[in-house]
Amino acid sequence: MVTITDIAAKAGVSKATVSYVLNERATAVRISEDTRQRVMEAATELGYRRNELARAVTTGKSRMLGFWVMESQHEPVARVLAGAMKEANLHDYFIKMLGFDNEANPQRIIEQCIEWRLAGIITIHASPVALDHLHPQIERFEIPMVLVDCQGPRTGSIHITSDQIQGVRLAIEHLVSLGHRKIAYVTGRAAENELLSHRRAEAYQQVMQERGLDEHINVVYGNWDTAHTEAETRRLLSLPQDSPLRPTAIACWSDLTAMVVIRTATQMGIRVPEELSVTGFDDLAGAALYNPPLTTVSQAFEEIGSTAVRRLLNGPNGTPVKQKQCREEVLPVRLIVRASTAPVAN
Amino acid sequence: MVTITDIAAKAGVSKATVSYVLNERATAVRISEDTRQRVMEAATELGYRRNELARAVTTGKSRMLGFWVMESQHEPVARVLAGAMKEANLHDYFIKMLGFDNEANPQRIIEQCIEWRLAGIITIHASPVALDHLHPQIERFEIPMVLVDCQGPRTGSIHITSDQIQGVRLAIEHLVSLGHRKIAYVTGRAAENELLSHRRAEAYQQVMQERGLDEHINVVYGNWDTAHTEAETRRLLSLPQDSPLRPTAIACWSDLTAMVVIRTATQMGIRVPEELSVTGFDDLAGAALYNPPLTTVSQAFEEIGSTAVRRLLNGPNGTPVKQKQCREEVLPVRLIVRASTAPVAN
DNA sequence: GTGAAAGCGCTAACAC
DNA sequence: GTGTTAGCGCTTTCAC
């Protein structure tokens, strides 16, 4: 592997000169155009490729960003990652994957971040437990971190997420505008620390109250479980038609949940959207292809990713900024009306 | 940041000794248990974290694997990545993301691989064009590479993919066993170099021939486009019922395609699976939730990922092996029967 | 058993 | 303008 020493020898200059030329700092009143040429020629002739590892060790910065993920199989995570990669590339940074399937040993993750002198770290869907481990270390070693859609309330970091409240509002108001009043909400897990589920459920309740629909408020927990969601849906739809809690519309906290709800309704012989309107949340690739196509709230996952990277790198000339600030940054969402919602029957 | 020099000072030994202890080579007839203890204590007290960058530069190896992806938003890619990460972690290796949205500048990718002295690289869905750029360089710098689901036939690398042929066979034979004879196949793009689409379509034709169903062979191209797939589906289902080409079952080259086909059929008032059976391929998360749940061929994406890194690392004691060999490694698939297929309506 | 010293490939003061 | 020199933090040979 050819090094700058080789180039220096071939071009008849010193290592330092080569370094200057290669780093484009040549223009800065230093190297003469003549030697610059010679060095560049030597470099290309020799097929030189710089050693980023060595470079990183001398400068102390690694131009690598860690992407810490709990379960990377899901489309939203993949899309956030895609956005992050794109942005990182723009700045000549890299994404290094961190993560385990379970939350086993968050300690080891931190160690790795430090050992590789990561310039920053993005964590997505982090649990409060994991973050509690993470935080002291992060602070001690001053690694900038931004959180994406974390599961619990956090202090000490920027948190980037979609506008959950507005998203739910858009969905519910869409249903109300179609004449629905008996609108139920199927959310995620009941656990206190499920920040996102919780927030969305609360937003639902608030909108319902604003609309004077208090008596129809009906929050159901799917518990992240298909069978359970199905059972709850059945229960809901089996209520007597005149019950204030027998919904004519079901807003779901996610597209996947909406799919289960629709499928269950279909199996019960209830037609969507004619007899039951359903909304999702996320706008996954499969949402548009569903049967019927899902009316849903679209999250800008890619932009969440790129924003995360930008926040990490937003110091002057790309220096990662150390941020003690605890800030929540909320990205806009859009309602996508497709075919799983319709005006309420009669 | 504390270094081994600090530890050495604190423990009253030399840097070399510290290095030995820290690398567990202490047992090898060298360091006395006593000094080992002292060093370890000093290390933990000081909160030492090794500098992997420096380590990599001295050893020349980076323990980083590149994951080169064209479009990382898709679930299959995310799942392959998840499998790769898991396996890499097991060996204390890392995944570094490479890639662009479009195929812009594959040259730059290579440069990055070399600059970071990557221990190996996994490319997924690589186009022949990109690979043609990649290959000479890869060879020159002896970077081990494995291909996953690449788009064209390749020489010079291991190629890991699911057993496409068997997958299609399973689907078609399942349909045949349900009494279907008029089975159409909707595949991807018509382009010659769409290896996967092509292979699956060929397998379909072969099975149909084996079953003496030649006159019902009917390959349709969806062209990766929802609108086009929809139009083709409409055309197919609008053929007169007695036409040998009016299918009673449609096998699709992917789940996403199957979803479009089912939705289109539903819109036309044709009931799935009662009047039309449809099969997918992939078994995405959404397949089980579809309406109706998809009968499909499940690909072991995670295992593809883990196999890829295992092949990259399969030298003795984790040394990446340089492989000139051109080999195709085929992973088994499974038929998952759900509710989008049913016996043919006489 | 342990330490001194020479690197790895690069950057960056500082001198000329 | 260019070269010398001293690192960066670590591994590894070789001598004691």
XYZ file of N, CA and C in Angstrom, chain A residues 1 46-47 49-54 56-57 62-64 69 72-75 78-79 81-82 85-86 89 92 94-101 107-108 111-112 114-117 140-141 226 256 259-260 262-263 266 286 288-293 302, chain B residues 1 46-47 49-54 56-57 62-64 69 72-75 78-79 81-82 85-86 89 92 94-101 107-108 111-112 114-117 140-141 226 256 259-260 262-263 266 286 288-293 302:
360
model
N 0.853 -1.211 0.000
C 0.000 0.000 0.000
C 0.878 1.247 0.000
N 1.216 6.516 -8.682
C 1.419 5.455 -7.709
C 0.096 4.831 -7.266
N -1.004 5.460 -7.611
C -2.311 4.950 -7.202
C -2.513 5.085 -5.702
N -3.920 6.025 -2.141
C -5.210 6.209 -1.461
C -4.891 6.552 -0.023
N -5.422 7.648 0.433
C -5.065 8.049 1.794
C -5.572 7.057 2.835
N -4.902 7.025 3.929
C -5.284 6.138 5.023
C -6.074 6.932 6.053
N -7.384 6.780 5.974
C -8.261 7.552 6.859
C -8.056 7.189 8.321
N -7.645 5.961 8.534
C -7.420 5.501 9.898
C -6.303 6.322 10.540
N -5.200 6.392 9.821
C -4.054 7.142 10.328
C -4.412 8.615 10.486
N -7.316 9.830 11.045
C -8.196 10.010 12.196
C -7.407 9.981 13.495
N -6.405 9.121 13.549
C -5.671 9.009 14.805
C -4.843 10.268 15.077
N -12.923 11.297 13.992
C -13.077 10.130 13.137
C -14.029 10.286 11.963
N -14.776 11.353 11.913
C -15.764 11.524 10.842
C -16.678 10.315 10.732
N -16.927 9.676 11.853
C -17.877 8.569 11.845
C -18.983 8.860 12.844
N -29.327 1.301 17.044
C -30.683 0.879 16.773
C -30.997 -0.401 17.524
N -33.441 -3.224 13.795
C -33.262 -2.504 12.543
C -34.108 -3.066 11.407
N -34.928 -4.077 11.694
C -35.673 -4.707 10.606
C -36.807 -3.856 10.098
N -37.218 -2.874 10.877
C -38.431 -2.168 10.519
C -38.214 -1.062 9.511
N -39.200 -0.923 8.689
C -39.106 0.061 7.617
C -38.832 1.475 8.117
N -35.214 1.823 8.813
C -34.446 1.786 7.574
C -34.532 3.123 6.857
N -35.686 3.744 6.929
C -35.846 5.021 6.228
C -35.125 6.148 6.944
N -32.474 5.716 8.657
C -31.079 5.429 8.337
C -30.710 5.948 6.954
N -31.589 5.711 6.001
C -31.319 6.170 4.640
C -31.130 7.683 4.609
N -27.771 8.547 6.191
C -26.639 8.236 5.325
C -26.444 9.302 4.277
N -27.536 9.681 3.690
C -27.479 10.669 2.620
C -26.857 11.967 3.126
N -23.113 11.534 4.062
C -22.303 11.508 2.853
C -21.995 12.900 2.349
N -19.196 14.173 4.045
C -18.065 13.274 4.090
C -17.937 12.557 5.424
N -19.467 9.283 7.886
C -19.940 7.939 7.712
C -20.855 7.474 8.794
N -21.653 6.504 8.463
C -22.512 5.910 9.476
C -21.940 4.556 9.858
N -21.819 4.365 11.131
C -21.343 3.101 11.660
C -22.500 2.515 12.457
N -22.843 1.290 12.141
C -23.992 0.695 12.814
C -23.615 0.179 14.194
N -24.450 0.484 15.146
C -24.288 -0.044 16.490
C -25.590 -0.722 16.831
N -25.516 -1.723 17.685
C -26.799 -2.215 18.120
C -26.901 -3.703 18.293
N -27.874 -4.053 19.051
C -28.140 -5.440 19.329
C -29.624 -5.654 19.159
N -30.005 -6.878 19.098
C -31.414 -7.195 18.928
C -32.147 -6.882 20.205
N -23.841 -1.031 27.830
C -22.514 -0.640 28.257
C -21.494 -0.848 27.137
N -21.620 -1.997 26.515
C -20.665 -2.338 25.459
C -20.753 -1.358 24.283
N -18.847 1.727 25.066
C -17.413 1.465 24.964
C -16.990 1.552 23.513
N -17.791 0.950 22.666
C -17.432 0.966 21.257
C -17.419 2.375 20.682
N -16.691 5.030 22.194
C -15.500 5.721 22.659
C -14.265 5.153 21.993
N -14.212 3.847 21.933
C -13.045 3.204 21.341
C -12.817 3.643 19.903
N -13.898 3.928 19.226
C -13.750 4.370 17.839
C -13.778 5.879 17.727
N -13.800 6.534 18.843
C -13.783 8.002 18.857
C -14.838 8.574 17.916
N -19.508 12.333 29.961
C -18.130 12.306 30.394
C -17.177 12.401 29.222
N -17.491 11.679 28.157
C -16.595 11.701 27.006
C -17.014 12.735 25.966
N -50.348 -8.762 17.487
C -51.389 -8.934 16.489
C -52.619 -9.613 17.064
N -49.423 -0.631 10.792
C -49.495 -2.058 11.024
C -50.734 -2.402 11.841
N -53.789 -2.164 9.736
C -53.936 -3.333 8.871
C -54.631 -4.462 9.629
N -54.218 -4.667 10.853
C -54.838 -5.723 11.650
C -56.310 -5.410 11.869
N -58.329 -3.562 10.063
C -59.112 -3.700 8.833
C -59.343 -5.167 8.501
N -58.296 -5.934 8.642
C -58.421 -7.347 8.331
C -59.441 -8.018 9.235
N -62.900 -7.008 8.209
C -63.274 -7.722 6.995
C -63.705 -9.148 7.324
N -46.199 -0.231 2.366
C -47.352 -1.096 2.198
C -48.695 -0.404 2.389
N -50.016 2.239 0.949
C -50.645 2.606 -0.319
C -51.137 1.364 -1.049
N -50.536 0.236 -0.734
C -50.870 -0.995 -1.444
C -51.907 -1.822 -0.698
N -52.292 -1.344 0.467
C -53.207 -2.160 1.259
C -54.564 -2.238 0.590
N -55.351 -3.135 1.104
C -56.654 -3.406 0.528
C -57.724 -3.185 1.589
N -58.336 -2.037 1.651
C -58.175 -0.867 0.777
C -56.943 -0.055 1.151
N -56.482 0.788 0.241
C -55.342 1.672 0.531
C -55.622 2.518 1.758
N -37.140 9.933 6.343
C -35.852 10.295 5.768
C -35.378 11.632 6.326
N -8.336 12.372 27.368
C -8.532 10.928 27.119
C -7.310 10.151 27.617
N -8.490 4.559 36.022
C -8.359 5.721 35.143
C -9.504 5.813 34.138
N -10.273 4.741 34.064
C -11.369 4.733 33.099
C -10.850 4.674 31.676
N -10.160 3.639 27.937
C -10.850 3.027 26.804
C -9.857 2.981 25.670
N -9.664 1.824 25.119
C -8.650 1.740 24.073
C -9.047 2.542 22.839
N -8.069 2.969 22.112
C -8.291 3.727 20.889
C -8.203 2.787 19.690
N -9.359 2.381 19.216
C -9.407 1.414 18.120
C -8.791 1.966 16.847
N -8.859 3.264 16.709
C -8.311 3.903 15.522
C -6.800 3.685 15.477
N -6.170 4.001 16.590
C -4.719 3.851 16.666
C -4.342 2.384 16.496
N -5.990 0.150 14.903
C -6.170 -0.259 13.513
C -5.010 0.218 12.651
N -4.528 1.411 12.943
C -3.460 1.926 12.088
C -2.164 1.144 12.292
N -8.848 -3.170 10.082
C -9.798 -2.255 10.689
C -11.000 -2.887 11.387
N -11.210 -4.161 11.219
C -12.389 -4.791 11.800
C -13.685 -4.082 11.436
N -13.685 -3.509 10.269
C -14.914 -2.881 9.788
C -15.307 -3.502 8.460
N -25.173 -0.343 -0.185
C -26.565 -0.527 -0.516
C -27.029 0.592 -1.441
N -31.670 1.872 0.710
C -31.738 1.174 1.991
C -33.110 1.259 2.639
N -34.076 1.860 1.955
C -35.377 2.037 2.602
C -36.191 0.760 2.686
N -35.812 -0.224 1.893
C -36.684 -1.375 1.797
C -36.476 -2.384 2.907
N -37.559 -2.988 3.287
C -37.522 -3.950 4.377
C -36.523 -5.082 4.147
N -33.130 -3.880 5.000
C -33.013 -3.652 6.436
C -32.831 -4.971 7.171
N -33.510 -6.000 6.690
C -33.406 -7.279 7.379
C -32.078 -7.975 7.118
N -29.381 -6.384 6.583
C -28.463 -5.585 7.403
C -28.512 -6.028 8.863
N -29.712 -6.249 9.357
C -29.856 -6.677 10.740
C -29.106 -7.983 10.985
N -25.350 -7.312 10.962
C -24.882 -6.644 12.176
C -24.723 -7.625 13.316
N -25.721 -8.460 13.432
C -25.708 -9.421 14.516
C -24.476 -10.313 14.425
N -21.194 -8.359 15.045
C -21.018 -8.106 16.466
C -20.410 -9.295 17.184
N -16.929 -9.193 16.870
C -16.330 -7.913 17.199
C -15.960 -7.107 15.970
N -17.553 -4.513 12.825
C -18.543 -3.477 12.675
C -19.039 -3.321 11.282
N -20.221 -2.800 11.172
C -20.754 -2.507 9.849
C -20.673 -1.007 9.616
N -20.131 -0.693 8.469
C -20.039 0.702 8.078
C -20.903 0.857 6.843
N -21.801 1.795 6.873
C -22.712 1.939 5.754
C -22.051 2.684 4.598
N -22.224 2.143 3.421
C -21.755 2.820 2.213
C -22.966 2.961 1.320
N -22.962 3.959 0.481
C -24.047 3.957 -0.473
C -24.651 5.277 -0.793
N -25.294 5.282 -1.907
C -25.958 6.470 -2.390
C -27.338 6.056 -2.848
N -28.159 7.025 -3.043
C -29.522 6.755 -3.484
C -29.491 6.272 -4.919
N -17.216 4.869 -8.027
C -15.787 5.060 -7.848
C -15.479 5.575 -6.437
N -16.277 6.513 -6.010
C -16.054 7.122 -4.697
C -16.203 6.088 -3.581
N -13.080 4.109 -3.250
C -12.042 4.893 -2.610
C -12.248 4.870 -1.111
N -13.471 5.024 -0.705
C -13.747 5.032 0.726
C -13.412 3.698 1.377
N -11.143 1.692 0.528
C -9.704 1.564 0.647
C -9.170 2.511 1.704
N -9.678 3.730 1.664
C -9.201 4.732 2.613
C -9.426 4.300 4.065
N -10.469 3.558 4.259
C -10.744 3.097 5.625
C -10.211 1.697 5.862
N -9.526 1.178 4.886
C -8.925 -0.147 5.025
C -9.950 -1.170 5.507
N -7.464 -5.425 -7.030
C -6.159 -4.812 -6.869
C -5.807 -4.645 -5.400
N -6.773 -4.192 -4.622
C -6.491 -3.953 -3.211
C -6.851 -5.155 -2.344
N -46.421 0.494 -9.873
C -47.747 0.141 -9.388
C -48.807 0.317 -10.463
N -45.067 -7.163 -2.672
C -45.606 -5.868 -3.047
C -46.444 -5.981 -4.316
N -49.699 -7.597 -3.583
C -50.636 -6.670 -2.959
C -51.365 -5.848 -4.016
N -50.623 -5.384 -4.993
C -51.243 -4.599 -6.058
C -52.245 -5.455 -6.820
N -53.890 -8.106 -5.806
C -55.079 -8.393 -5.007
C -55.992 -7.173 -4.933
N -55.368 -6.034 -4.718
C -56.168 -4.825 -4.593
C -56.920 -4.540 -5.889
N -59.775 -6.927 -6.237
C -60.856 -6.530 -5.333
C -61.648 -5.372 -5.926
N -45.583 -6.957 6.317
C -46.952 -6.635 5.944
C -47.713 -7.789 5.306
N -48.308 -10.864 6.331
C -49.191 -11.558 7.265
C -50.387 -10.696 7.626
N -50.218 -9.394 7.488
C -51.271 -8.470 7.889
C -52.159 -8.071 6.726
N -51.826 -8.544 5.549
C -52.591 -8.103 4.398
C -54.009 -8.644 4.461
N -54.809 -8.090 3.608
C -56.227 -8.419 3.589
C -56.592 -8.947 2.218
N -56.624 -10.241 1.995
C -56.361 -11.303 2.967
C -54.868 -11.522 3.172
N -54.523 -12.187 4.271
C -53.116 -12.515 4.536
C -52.519 -13.298 3.368
N -32.486 -12.275 7.198
C -31.502 -12.146 8.271
C -30.363 -13.133 8.075
